[in-house]
Coordinates of C-alpha atoms and ligand atoms in Angstrom, one line a residue:
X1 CA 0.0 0.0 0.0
X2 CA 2.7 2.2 0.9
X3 CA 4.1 2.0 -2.2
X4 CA 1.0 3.0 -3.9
X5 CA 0.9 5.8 -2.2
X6 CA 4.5 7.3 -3.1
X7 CA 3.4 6.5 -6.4
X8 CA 0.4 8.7 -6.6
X9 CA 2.4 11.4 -4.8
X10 CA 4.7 11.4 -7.5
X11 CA 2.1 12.0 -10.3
X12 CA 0.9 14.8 -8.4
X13 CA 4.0 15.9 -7.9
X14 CA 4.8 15.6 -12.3
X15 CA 1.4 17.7 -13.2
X16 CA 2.4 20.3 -10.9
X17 CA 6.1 20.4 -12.6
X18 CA 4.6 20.2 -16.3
X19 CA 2.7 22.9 -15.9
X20 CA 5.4 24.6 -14.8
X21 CA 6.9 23.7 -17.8
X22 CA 3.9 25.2 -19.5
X23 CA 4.9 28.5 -18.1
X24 CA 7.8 28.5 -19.7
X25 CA 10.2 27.3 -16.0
X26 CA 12.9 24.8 -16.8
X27 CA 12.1 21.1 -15.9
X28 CA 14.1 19.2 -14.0
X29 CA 14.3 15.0 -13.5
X30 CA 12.5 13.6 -10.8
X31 CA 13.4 10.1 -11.3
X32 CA 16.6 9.8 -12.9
X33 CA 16.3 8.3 -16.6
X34 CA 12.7 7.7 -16.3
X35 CA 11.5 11.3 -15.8
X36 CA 14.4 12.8 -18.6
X37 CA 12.5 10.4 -20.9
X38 CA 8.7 11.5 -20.6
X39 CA 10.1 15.2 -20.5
X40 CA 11.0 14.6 -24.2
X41 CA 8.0 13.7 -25.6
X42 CA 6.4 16.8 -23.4
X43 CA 9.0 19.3 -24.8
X44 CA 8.4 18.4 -28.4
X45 CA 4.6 18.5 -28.5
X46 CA 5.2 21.8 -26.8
X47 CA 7.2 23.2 -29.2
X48 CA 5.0 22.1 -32.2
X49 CA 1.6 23.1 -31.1
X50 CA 2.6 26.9 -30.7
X51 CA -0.3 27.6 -32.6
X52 CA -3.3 25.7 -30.9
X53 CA -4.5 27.8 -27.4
X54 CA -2.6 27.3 -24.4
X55 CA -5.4 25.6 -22.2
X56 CA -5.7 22.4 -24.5
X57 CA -2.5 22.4 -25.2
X58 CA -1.7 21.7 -21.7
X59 CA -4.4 19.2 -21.4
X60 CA -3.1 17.1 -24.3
X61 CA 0.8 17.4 -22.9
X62 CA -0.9 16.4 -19.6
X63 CA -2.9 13.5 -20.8
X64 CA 0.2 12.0 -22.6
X65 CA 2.4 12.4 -19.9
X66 CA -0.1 10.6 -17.3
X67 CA -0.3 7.8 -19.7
X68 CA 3.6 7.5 -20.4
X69 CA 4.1 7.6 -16.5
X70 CA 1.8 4.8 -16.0
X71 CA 3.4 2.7 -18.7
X72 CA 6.7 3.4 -16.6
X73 CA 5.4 2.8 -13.6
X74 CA 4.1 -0.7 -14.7
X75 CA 7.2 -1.2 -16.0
X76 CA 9.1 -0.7 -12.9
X77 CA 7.1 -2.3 -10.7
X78 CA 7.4 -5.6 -13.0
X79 CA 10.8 -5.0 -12.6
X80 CA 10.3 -4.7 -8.7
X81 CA 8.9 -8.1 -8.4
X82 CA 11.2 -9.7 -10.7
X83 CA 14.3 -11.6 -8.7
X84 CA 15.8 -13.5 -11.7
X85 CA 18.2 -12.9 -14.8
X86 CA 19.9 -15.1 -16.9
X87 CA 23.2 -15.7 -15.5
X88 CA 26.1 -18.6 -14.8
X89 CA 26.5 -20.5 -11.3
X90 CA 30.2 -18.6 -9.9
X91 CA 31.9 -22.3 -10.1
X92 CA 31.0 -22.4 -13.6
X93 CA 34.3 -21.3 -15.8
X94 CA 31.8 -19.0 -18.1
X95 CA 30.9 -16.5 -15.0
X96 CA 34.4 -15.2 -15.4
X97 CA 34.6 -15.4 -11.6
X98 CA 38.2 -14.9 -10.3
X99 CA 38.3 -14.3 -6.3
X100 CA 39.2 -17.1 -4.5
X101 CA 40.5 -15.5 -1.5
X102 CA 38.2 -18.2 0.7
X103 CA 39.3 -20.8 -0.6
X104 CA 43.0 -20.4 -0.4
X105 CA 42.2 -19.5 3.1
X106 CA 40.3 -22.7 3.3
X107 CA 43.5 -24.4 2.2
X108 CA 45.8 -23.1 4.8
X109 CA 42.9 -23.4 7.9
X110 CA 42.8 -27.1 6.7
X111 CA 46.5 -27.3 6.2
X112 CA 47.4 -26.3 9.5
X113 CA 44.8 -28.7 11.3
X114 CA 46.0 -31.6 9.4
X115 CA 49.3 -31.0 10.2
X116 CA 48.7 -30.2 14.0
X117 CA 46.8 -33.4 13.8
X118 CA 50.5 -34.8 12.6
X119 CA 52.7 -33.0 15.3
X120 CA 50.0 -34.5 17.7
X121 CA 49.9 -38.4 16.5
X122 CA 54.0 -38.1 16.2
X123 CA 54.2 -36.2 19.7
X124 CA 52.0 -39.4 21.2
X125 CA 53.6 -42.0 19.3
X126 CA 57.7 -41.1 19.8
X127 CA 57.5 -38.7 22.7
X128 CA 59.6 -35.2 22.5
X129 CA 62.4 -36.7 20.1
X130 CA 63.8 -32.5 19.3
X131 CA 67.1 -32.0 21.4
X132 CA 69.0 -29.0 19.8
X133 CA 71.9 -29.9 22.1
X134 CA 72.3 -33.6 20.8
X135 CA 74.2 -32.5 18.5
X136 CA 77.4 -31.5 20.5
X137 CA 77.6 -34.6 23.0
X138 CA 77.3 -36.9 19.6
X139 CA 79.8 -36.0 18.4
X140 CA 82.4 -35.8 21.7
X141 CA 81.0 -39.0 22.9
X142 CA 80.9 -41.8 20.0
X143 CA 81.7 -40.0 16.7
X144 CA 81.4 -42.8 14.8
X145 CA 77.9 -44.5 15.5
X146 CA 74.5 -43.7 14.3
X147 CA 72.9 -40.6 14.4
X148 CA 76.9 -39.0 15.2
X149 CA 77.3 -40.6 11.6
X150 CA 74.9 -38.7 10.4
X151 CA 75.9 -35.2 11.5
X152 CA 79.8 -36.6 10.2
X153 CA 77.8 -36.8 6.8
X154 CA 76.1 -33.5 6.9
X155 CA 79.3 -32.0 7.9
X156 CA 80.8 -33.7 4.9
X157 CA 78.4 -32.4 2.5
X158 CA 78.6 -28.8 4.0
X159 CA 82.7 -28.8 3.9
X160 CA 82.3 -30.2 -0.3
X161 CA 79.2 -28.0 -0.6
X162 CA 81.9 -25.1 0.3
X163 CA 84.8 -26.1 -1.9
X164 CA 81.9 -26.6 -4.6
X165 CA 81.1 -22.6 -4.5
X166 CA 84.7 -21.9 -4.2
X167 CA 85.5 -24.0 -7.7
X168 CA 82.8 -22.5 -9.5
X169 CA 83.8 -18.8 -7.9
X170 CA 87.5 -19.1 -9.1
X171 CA 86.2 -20.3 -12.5
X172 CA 84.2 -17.3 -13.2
X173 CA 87.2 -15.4 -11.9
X174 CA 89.7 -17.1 -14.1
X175 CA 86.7 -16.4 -16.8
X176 CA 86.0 -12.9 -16.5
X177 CA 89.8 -11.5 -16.4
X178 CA 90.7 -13.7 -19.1
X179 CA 87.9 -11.8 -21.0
X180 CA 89.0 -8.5 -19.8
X181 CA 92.8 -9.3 -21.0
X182 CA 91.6 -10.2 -24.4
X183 CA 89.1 -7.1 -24.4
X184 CA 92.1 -4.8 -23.7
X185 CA 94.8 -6.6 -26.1
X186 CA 91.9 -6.3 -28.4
X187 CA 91.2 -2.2 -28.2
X188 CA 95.4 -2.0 -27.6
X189 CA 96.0 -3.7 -31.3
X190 CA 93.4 -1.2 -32.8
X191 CA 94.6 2.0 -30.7
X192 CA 98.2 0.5 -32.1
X193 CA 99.8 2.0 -28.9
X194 CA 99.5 0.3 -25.0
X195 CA 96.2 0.7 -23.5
X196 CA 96.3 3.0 -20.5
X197 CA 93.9 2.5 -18.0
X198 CA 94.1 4.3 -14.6
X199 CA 93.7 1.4 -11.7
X200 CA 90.4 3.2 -10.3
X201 CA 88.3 5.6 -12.9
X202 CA 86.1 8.0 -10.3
X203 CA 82.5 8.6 -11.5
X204 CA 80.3 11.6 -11.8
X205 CA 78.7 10.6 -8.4
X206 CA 82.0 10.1 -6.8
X207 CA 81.4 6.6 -7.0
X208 CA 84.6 4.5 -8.2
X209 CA 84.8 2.0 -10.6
X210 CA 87.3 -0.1 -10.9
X211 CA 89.5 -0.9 -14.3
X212 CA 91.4 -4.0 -15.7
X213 CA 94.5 -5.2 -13.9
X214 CA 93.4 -2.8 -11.5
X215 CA 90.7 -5.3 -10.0
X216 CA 93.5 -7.9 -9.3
X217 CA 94.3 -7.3 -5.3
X218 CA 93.8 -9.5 -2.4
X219 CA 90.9 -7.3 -1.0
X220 CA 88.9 -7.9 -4.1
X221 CA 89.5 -11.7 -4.6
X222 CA 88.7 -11.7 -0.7
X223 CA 85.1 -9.5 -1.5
X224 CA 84.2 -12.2 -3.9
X225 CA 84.8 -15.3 -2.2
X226 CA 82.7 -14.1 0.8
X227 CA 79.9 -12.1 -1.3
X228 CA 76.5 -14.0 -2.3
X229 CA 77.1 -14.9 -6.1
X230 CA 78.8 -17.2 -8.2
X231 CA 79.7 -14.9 -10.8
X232 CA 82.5 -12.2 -10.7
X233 CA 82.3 -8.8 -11.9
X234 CA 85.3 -6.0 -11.4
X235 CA 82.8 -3.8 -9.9
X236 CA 79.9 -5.1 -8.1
X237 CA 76.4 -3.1 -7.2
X238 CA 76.2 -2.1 -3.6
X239 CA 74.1 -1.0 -1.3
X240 CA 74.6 2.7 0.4
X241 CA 75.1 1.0 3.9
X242 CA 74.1 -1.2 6.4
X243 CA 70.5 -1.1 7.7
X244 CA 71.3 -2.9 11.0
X245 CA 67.3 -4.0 11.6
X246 CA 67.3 -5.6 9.0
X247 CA 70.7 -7.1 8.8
X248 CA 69.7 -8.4 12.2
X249 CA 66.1 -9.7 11.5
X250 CA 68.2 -11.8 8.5
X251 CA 70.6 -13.2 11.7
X252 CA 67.5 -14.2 13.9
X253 CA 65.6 -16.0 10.9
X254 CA 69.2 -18.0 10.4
X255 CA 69.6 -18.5 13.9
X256 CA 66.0 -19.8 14.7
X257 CA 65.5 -21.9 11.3
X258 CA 68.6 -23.5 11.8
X259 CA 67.1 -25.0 15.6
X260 CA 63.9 -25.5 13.6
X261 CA 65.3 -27.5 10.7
X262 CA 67.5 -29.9 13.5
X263 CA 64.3 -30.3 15.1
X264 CA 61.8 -31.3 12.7
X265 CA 64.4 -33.6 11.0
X266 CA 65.1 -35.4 14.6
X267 CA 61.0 -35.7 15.6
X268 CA 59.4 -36.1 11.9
X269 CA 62.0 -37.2 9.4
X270 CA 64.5 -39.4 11.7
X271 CA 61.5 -41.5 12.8
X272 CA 59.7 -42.0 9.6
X273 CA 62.8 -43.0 7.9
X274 CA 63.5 -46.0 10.3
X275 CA 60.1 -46.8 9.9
X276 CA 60.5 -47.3 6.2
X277 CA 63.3 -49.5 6.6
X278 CA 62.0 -52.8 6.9
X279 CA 59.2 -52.3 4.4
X280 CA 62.5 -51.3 2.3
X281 CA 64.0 -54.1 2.9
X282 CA 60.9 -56.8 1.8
X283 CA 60.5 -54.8 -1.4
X284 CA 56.5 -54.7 0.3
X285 CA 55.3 -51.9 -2.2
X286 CA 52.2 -51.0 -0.8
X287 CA 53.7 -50.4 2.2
X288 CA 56.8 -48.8 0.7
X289 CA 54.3 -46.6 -0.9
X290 CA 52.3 -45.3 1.9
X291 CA 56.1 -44.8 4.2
X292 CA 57.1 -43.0 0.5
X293 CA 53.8 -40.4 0.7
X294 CA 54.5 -39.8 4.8
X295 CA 57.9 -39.0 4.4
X296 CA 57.0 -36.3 1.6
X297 CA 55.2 -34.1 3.7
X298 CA 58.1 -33.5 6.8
X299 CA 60.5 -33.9 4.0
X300 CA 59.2 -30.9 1.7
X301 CA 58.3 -28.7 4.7
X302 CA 62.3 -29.2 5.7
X303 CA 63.0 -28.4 2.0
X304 CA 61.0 -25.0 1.9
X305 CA 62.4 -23.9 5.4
X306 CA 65.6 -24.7 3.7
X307 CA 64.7 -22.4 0.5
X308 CA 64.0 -19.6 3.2
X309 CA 66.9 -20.3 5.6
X310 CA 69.6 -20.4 2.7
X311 CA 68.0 -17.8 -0.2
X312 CA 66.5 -15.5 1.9
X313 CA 68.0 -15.3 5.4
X314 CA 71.6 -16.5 5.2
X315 CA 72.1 -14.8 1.4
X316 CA 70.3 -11.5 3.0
X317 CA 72.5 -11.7 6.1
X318 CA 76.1 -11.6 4.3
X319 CA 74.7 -9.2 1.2
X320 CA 73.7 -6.7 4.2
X321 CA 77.1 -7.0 6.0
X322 CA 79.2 -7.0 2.4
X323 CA 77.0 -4.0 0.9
X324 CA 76.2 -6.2 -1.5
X325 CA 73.3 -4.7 -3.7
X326 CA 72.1 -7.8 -5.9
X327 CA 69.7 -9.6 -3.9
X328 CA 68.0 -11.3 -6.7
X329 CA 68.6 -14.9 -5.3
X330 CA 65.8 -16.4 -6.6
X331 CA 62.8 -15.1 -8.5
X332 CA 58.8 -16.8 -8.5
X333 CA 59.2 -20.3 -8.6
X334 CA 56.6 -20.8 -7.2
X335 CA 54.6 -20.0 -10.2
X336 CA 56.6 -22.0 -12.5
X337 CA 54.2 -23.5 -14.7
X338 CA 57.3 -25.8 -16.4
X339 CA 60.0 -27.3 -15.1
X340 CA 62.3 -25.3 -17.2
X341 CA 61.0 -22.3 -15.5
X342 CA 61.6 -23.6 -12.2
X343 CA 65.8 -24.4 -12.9
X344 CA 65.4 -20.7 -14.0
X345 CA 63.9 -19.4 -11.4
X346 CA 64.9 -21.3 -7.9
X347 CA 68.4 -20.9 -8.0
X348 CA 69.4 -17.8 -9.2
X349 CA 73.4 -17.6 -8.5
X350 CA 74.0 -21.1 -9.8
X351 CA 71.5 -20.4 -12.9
X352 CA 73.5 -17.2 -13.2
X353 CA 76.7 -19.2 -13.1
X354 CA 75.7 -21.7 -15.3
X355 CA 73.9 -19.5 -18.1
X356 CA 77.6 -17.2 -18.2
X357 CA 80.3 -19.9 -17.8
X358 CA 78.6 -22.8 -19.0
X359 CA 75.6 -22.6 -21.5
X360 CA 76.5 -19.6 -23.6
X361 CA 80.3 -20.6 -24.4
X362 CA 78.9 -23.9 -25.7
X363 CA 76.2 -22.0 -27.6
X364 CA 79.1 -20.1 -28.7
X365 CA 81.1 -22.6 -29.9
X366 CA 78.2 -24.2 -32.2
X367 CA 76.9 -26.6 -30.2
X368 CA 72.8 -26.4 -30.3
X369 CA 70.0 -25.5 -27.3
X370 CA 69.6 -29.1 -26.7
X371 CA 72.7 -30.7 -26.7
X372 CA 74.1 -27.4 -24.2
X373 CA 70.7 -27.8 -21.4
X374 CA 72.3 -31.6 -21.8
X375 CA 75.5 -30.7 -21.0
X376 CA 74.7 -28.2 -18.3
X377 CA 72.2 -30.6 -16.3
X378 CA 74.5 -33.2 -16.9
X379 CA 77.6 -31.4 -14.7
X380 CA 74.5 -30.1 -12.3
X381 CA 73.7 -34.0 -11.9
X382 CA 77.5 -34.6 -11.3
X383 CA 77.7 -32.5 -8.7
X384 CA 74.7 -33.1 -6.8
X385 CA 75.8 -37.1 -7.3
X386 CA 79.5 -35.4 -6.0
X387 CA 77.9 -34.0 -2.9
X388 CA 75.9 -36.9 -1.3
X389 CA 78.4 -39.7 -2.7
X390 CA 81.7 -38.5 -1.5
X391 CA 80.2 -37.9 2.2
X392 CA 78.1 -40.9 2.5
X393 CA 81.3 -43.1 1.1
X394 CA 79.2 -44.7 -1.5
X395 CA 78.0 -44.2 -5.3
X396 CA 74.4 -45.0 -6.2
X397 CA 73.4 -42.2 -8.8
X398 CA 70.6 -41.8 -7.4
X399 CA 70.7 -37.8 -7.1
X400 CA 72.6 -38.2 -10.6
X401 CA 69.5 -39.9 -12.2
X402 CA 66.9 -37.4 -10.6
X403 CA 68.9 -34.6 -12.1
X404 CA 69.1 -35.6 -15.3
X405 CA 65.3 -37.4 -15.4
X406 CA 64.5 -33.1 -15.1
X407 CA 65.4 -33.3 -19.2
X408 CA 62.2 -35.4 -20.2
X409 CA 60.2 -34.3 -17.5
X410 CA 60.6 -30.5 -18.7
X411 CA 59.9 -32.0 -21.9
X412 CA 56.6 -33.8 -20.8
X413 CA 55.2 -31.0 -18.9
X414 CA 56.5 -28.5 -21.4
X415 CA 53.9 -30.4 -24.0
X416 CA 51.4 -31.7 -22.7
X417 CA 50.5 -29.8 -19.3
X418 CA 49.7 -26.0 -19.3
X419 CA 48.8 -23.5 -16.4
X420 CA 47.4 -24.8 -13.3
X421 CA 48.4 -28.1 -14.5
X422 CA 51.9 -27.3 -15.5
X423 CA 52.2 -25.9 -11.7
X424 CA 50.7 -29.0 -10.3
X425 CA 53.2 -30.5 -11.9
X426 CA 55.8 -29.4 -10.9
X427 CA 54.9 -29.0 -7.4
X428 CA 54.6 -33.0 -7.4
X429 CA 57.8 -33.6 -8.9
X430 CA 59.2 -31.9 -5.8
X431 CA 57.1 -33.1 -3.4
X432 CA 57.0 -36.9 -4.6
X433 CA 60.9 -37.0 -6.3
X434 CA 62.9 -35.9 -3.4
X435 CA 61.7 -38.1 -0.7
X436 CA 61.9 -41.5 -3.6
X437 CA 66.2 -40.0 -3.8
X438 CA 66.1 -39.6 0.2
X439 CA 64.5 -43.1 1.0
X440 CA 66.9 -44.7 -1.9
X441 CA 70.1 -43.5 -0.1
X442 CA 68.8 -44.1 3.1
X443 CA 67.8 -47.8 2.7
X444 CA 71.4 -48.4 0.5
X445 CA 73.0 -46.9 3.1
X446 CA 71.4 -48.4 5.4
X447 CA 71.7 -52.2 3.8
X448 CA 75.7 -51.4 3.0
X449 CA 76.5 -50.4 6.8
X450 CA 74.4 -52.0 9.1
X451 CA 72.4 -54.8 6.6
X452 CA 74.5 -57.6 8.2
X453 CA 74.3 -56.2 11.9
X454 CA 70.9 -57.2 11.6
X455 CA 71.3 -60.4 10.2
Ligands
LIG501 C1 70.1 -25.2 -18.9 C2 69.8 -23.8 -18.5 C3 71.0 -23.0 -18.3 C4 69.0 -23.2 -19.6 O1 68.6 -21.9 -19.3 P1 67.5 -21.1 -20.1 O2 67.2 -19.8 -19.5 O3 66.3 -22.0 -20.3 O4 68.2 -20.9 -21.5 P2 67.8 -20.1 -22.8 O5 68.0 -20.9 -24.0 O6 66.4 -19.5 -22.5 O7 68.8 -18.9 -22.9 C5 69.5 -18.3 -21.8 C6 70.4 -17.2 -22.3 O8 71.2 -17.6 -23.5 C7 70.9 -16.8 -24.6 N1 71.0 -17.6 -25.8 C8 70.0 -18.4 -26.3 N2 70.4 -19.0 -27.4 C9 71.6 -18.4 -27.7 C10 72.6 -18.5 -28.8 N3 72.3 -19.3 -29.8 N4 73.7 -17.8 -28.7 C11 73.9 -16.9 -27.7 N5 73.1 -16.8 -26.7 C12 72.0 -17.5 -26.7 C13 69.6 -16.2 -24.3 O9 69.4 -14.9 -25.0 C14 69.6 -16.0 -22.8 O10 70.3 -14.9 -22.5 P3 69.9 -13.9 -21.3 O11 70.0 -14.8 -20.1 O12 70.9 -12.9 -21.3 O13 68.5 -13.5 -21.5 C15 68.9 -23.7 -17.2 O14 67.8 -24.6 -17.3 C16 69.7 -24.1 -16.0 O15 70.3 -23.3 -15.4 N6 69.6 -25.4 -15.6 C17 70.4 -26.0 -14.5 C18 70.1 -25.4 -13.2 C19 70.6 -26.1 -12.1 O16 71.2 -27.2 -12.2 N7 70.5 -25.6 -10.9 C20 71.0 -26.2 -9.8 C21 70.2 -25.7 -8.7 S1 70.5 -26.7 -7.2

């Protein structure tokens, strides 16, 4: 009723401004489009019956207007009562529907409670297993035995890991002066005199920048073994100084990651992988699958505190304290939607390294795009074989094989997968392929060194 009611008010309310209008005073909308539309037809007849008297002229424009504003008003109150238009369902791909904020939310909330449920069923079934100062006493007390043997291993694989970096820094070294010596014997032979070239050149800015031999002191070679990159320039970027909250934030998240990563691999990845053992060891394959799928999970959390420890805190850390301004140590790979994107994108100082030292000298020297992403996965997968060989004291190829199976696999996803897919992909190639390489050298290790013990 009410709405009847505003209804006929507003009629009233439309005579009263069209015979304003009839006066000659300016008309104005009352109901957005609606009222600029019957105004038109007013203003017209107005203008074309000049000649008929004023009285009926009114009375016609009056009459139509009624009649217009009742078709209207029909109109909207159809439109009032409808509650349906043709439309797609959200889910459906058609409704272009993008915001999935929810639902990534959904995914952590669940996420965390599965994973709580974890901590809880490990917590109940091995007791508190996390002893950050183990590690010491092991090694003091009986150096040799297992789980001392174990931190003698990782030690072995830091102490190659080091000499690894140190190679591949005094390569790029050797690389880049022998460059600059033929640039300069180069521009000599064309200047036909000897080249010149003051030791330090000093900028507009007053920044300085240093020349060929110039570069070849102790302090530099000394910058460059300690700074975050593979690959050596004569004069590096760097920061304007040292923001000390933020070096320091770096030096927590190192500190405390480092505790976190001993921990989770003595209570979740210790435990699982003697668990797996036996069903190892009777080649029982369904078990060996379900022990394969719960060692993924604390094995790819360890691997992404890893990522953040080593790219992001430890890199951060010694850029900050060198002045080191590069910090692009790895980009999105996250997002990588092919596996080639990923060895592009995860490690950027040995992608760096191998890109300038490795890839573009063979491109250089005519070999194709295949046969040089062969070669360089193929020296990658040497040295990953290299570093978990040499300090477990045996060679399996297992880290070689998983290296190198990244060729058809980039190939595979690269053809047939796209998008979402491609990045589903991927993710389960990390997820699933590291823990199949971690159980392998486990349970060979394991057979090789204590198989007849048990016996
Ligand atoms: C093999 C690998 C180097 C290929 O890299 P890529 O980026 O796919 O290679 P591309 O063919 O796209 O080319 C890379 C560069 O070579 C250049 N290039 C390509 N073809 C060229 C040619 N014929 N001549 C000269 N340069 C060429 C490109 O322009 C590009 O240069 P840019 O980097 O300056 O842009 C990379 O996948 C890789 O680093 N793999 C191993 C990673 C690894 O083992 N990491 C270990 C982490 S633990």
């Amino acid at each position: 009723m009410g709405d009847w009611n505003t209804a006929g008010a507003q009629i009233t309310r439309r005579r009263r401004a069209t015979f304003a209008a009839g006066k000659g005073a300016r008309l104005l909308p009352l109901n957005g489009s609606s009222a600029a539309a019957a105004h038109i037809p007013v203003a017209a007849e107005y203008g074309a019956s000049q000649g008929r008297g004023k009285r009926e002229h009114s009375l016609e424009i009056i009459r139509r207007t009624a009649k217009i504003e009742k078709k209207k008003r029909r109109n909207d109150f159809t439109e009032q009562l409808s509650c349906h238009r043709t439309q797609e369902s959200l889910l459906s791909s058609g409704s272009g529907y993008k915001n999935y904020r929810g639902v990534i939310n959904w995914c952590v909330v669940m996420l965390v409670l599965s994973n709580a449920r974890l901590f809880l069923e490990n917590l109940l079934r091995y007791g508190v297993l996390a002893d950050p100062t183990q590690v010491i006493p092991l090694f003091l007390k009986d150096p040799y035995s297992w789980p001392a043997m174990c931190l003698l291993i990782v030690g072995g694989a830091v102490v190659l890991g080091t000499y690894t970096i140190l190679l591949l820094k005094l390569y790029s070294y050797k690389d880049v002066n022998l460059w600059c010596r033929e640039m300069s014997t180069q521009k000599a032979k064309k200047l036909a005199r000897s080249l010149s070239c003051p030791a330090v050149q000093h900028l507009n800015g007053g920044e300085q920048q240093v020349c060929y031999p110039g570069n070849l002191t102790l302090k530099d070679i000394y910058y460059f073994t300690f700074a975050p990159t593979l690959c050596y320039e004569l004069n590096f970027p760097r920061s304007p100084n040292i923001r000390m909250s933020f070096m320091f934030r770096r030096l927590f998240e190192m500190l405390f990651f480092t505790q976190l990563l001993v921990g989770l691999t003595q209570q979740w990845m210790i435990p699982v992988i003697q668990s797996s053992m036996k069903p190892l060891e009777d080649m029982d394959l369904s078990r060996m699958t379900e022990r394969l799928l719960r060692l993924a999970v604390p094995n790819h959390l360890l691997w992404l505190l890893f990522f953040y420890w080593f790219f992001h805190s430890s890199l951060n850390f010694t850029a900050e304290l060198l002045r080191f301004g590069d910090r692009q140590f790895y980009k999105d790979w996250w997002n990588s939607e092919t596996v080639t994107y990923f060895w592009q994108n995860w490690n950027i100082p040995v992608h760096k390294w191998c890109i300038r030292h490795f890839y573009k000298p063979l491109l250089r020297k005519g070999f194709s795009k295949m046969v040089s992403q062969s070669a360089v996965f193929f020296l990658s997968a040497f040295f990953h074989e290299y570093l978990v060989s040499v300090p477990l004291r045996m060679f399996r190829l297992w880290a070689f094989m998983g290296m190198m199976a990244q060729l058809p696999l980039a190939w595979f996803v690269g053809r047939f997968l796209r998008g979402n897919y491609g990045n589903a992909a991927v993710w389960l190639s990390l997820i699933i392929g590291q823990p199949i390489a971690v159980l392998m050298y486990v349970h060979d290790y394991y057979v090789l060194n204590y198989g007849q013990e048990t016996n």
